[in-house]
Amino acid sequence: MIKQDFETLLLAIDDDGICTLTINRPEKLNALNNLVLEELDEAFDAINEEYKIRAVVITGAGEKAFVAGADIKELSTLDPASGEKVSKKGQDIFQKIEDMTIPVIAAVNGYALGGGCELALGCHLRIASTNAAMGLPEVSLGLIPGYGGTQRLTQAVGKAKALECIMTGRQIKADEAFEIGLVNQVVDGNPVEEAKAMLQKILKQGPVAIKNAILAVNEAGTEDGFETEAKLFGELCGTADFKEGTTAFLEKRKPNFSGK
Ligand code: CO8
């Protein structure tokens, strides 16, 4: 049984194997203090060990915020050495999320600023509510993004737009976030429900193919990207899911994937 008694996270697993992870510090707009970061790290390790979990949705408690950033009270005490260490620690945790081999969707239900925007960027997909406001306002604190935002925002929206957002620190409302490719979808209602609906479609596909798709796309832009794609493609040609998928097509029926 997966651990449930986190202090700052709520974890729920539904019958379809979708785990909803809610960052639960609504009185501080779910700001990421050290405990939240450590519990996120622990939760993703546990999720990796739990075969029943087939996908994850991350969201924030309350109606106002996904995550309003790193905890500024904690940030204010950093010096150069501890700042670099904390930055690296957050980067490693968000990299762990990006490296998950099951889909992870951020359901952005309000403010996703600073570290909150960086957390959303570490997820594979982002679905925002119409009241979402995203952005990297670190320069207003005399800082730059430190949890991967300079890299992932640039990958998501391009260098000029990323630099504009980072240097102005301005908030990006949901519609603009969609237009510039920062989020996949904007919904009027609850983004968690929409994320689950999208996952229902993804989970109908071959699980090993989904895993390899994530692994290959994560290598995009690196020196090994094309080689990785060919290797992962070849690997899939030896799976039962490949046999089932192609046979089902030829027999004009729906595939029944075993995940092997
Ligand atoms: N950290 C700590 N507390 C916060 C944070 C935060 N990031 N955001 C909000 N809170 C707290 C407020 O202090 C307030 O607490 P209290 O009631 O005890 O005074 C409570 O949450 C509610 O917030 P507000 O009263 O401010 O709510 P408003 O609706 O008036 O405003 C905003 C909402 C606009 C979101 C506003 O709270 C705000 O501007 N928050 C800060 C946003 C921000 O600058 N985020 C970036 C932080 S820096 C960062 O994330 C760096 C990441 C990289 C770190 C690298 C490693 C070191």
mmCIF file of N, CA, C and O in Angstrom, residues 5 26 58 76 83 260:
data_model
loop_
_atom_site.group_PDB
_atom_site.id
_atom_site.type_symbol
_atom_site.label_atom_id
_atom_site.label_comp_id
_atom_site.label_asym_id
_atom_site.label_seq_id
_atom_site.Cartn_x
_atom_site.Cartn_y
_atom_site.Cartn_z
ATOM 1 N N ASP A 5 -0.048 9.331 4.324
ATOM 2 C CA ASP A 5 -0.081 10.337 5.393
ATOM 3 C C ASP A 5 1.012 11.393 5.246
ATOM 4 O O ASP A 5 1.898 11.518 6.090
ATOM 5 N N PRO A 26 -3.169 25.542 1.340
ATOM 6 C CA PRO A 26 -3.951 26.619 0.718
ATOM 7 C C PRO A 26 -3.781 27.967 1.396
ATOM 8 O O PRO A 26 -3.874 29.013 0.751
ATOM 9 N N ILE A 58 -1.318 16.411 -11.002
ATOM 10 C CA ILE A 58 -0.887 17.251 -9.866
ATOM 11 C C ILE A 58 -1.723 18.520 -9.887
ATOM 12 O O ILE A 58 -1.888 19.150 -10.940
ATOM 13 N N SER A 76 14.191 33.838 1.564
ATOM 14 C CA SER A 76 14.822 35.070 2.033
ATOM 15 C C SER A 76 16.064 34.813 2.879
ATOM 16 O O SER A 76 16.860 35.713 3.107
ATOM 17 N N GLY A 83 21.750 28.649 -1.657
ATOM 18 C CA GLY A 83 20.883 28.938 -2.807
ATOM 19 C C GLY A 83 21.142 27.959 -3.941
ATOM 20 O O GLY A 83 20.204 27.398 -4.530
ATOM 21 N N LYS A 260 2.867 -5.422 -22.149
ATOM 22 C CA LYS A 260 4.115 -6.209 -22.201
ATOM 23 C C LYS A 260 4.717 -6.157 -23.589
ATOM 24 O O LYS A 260 4.025 -5.885 -24.541
#
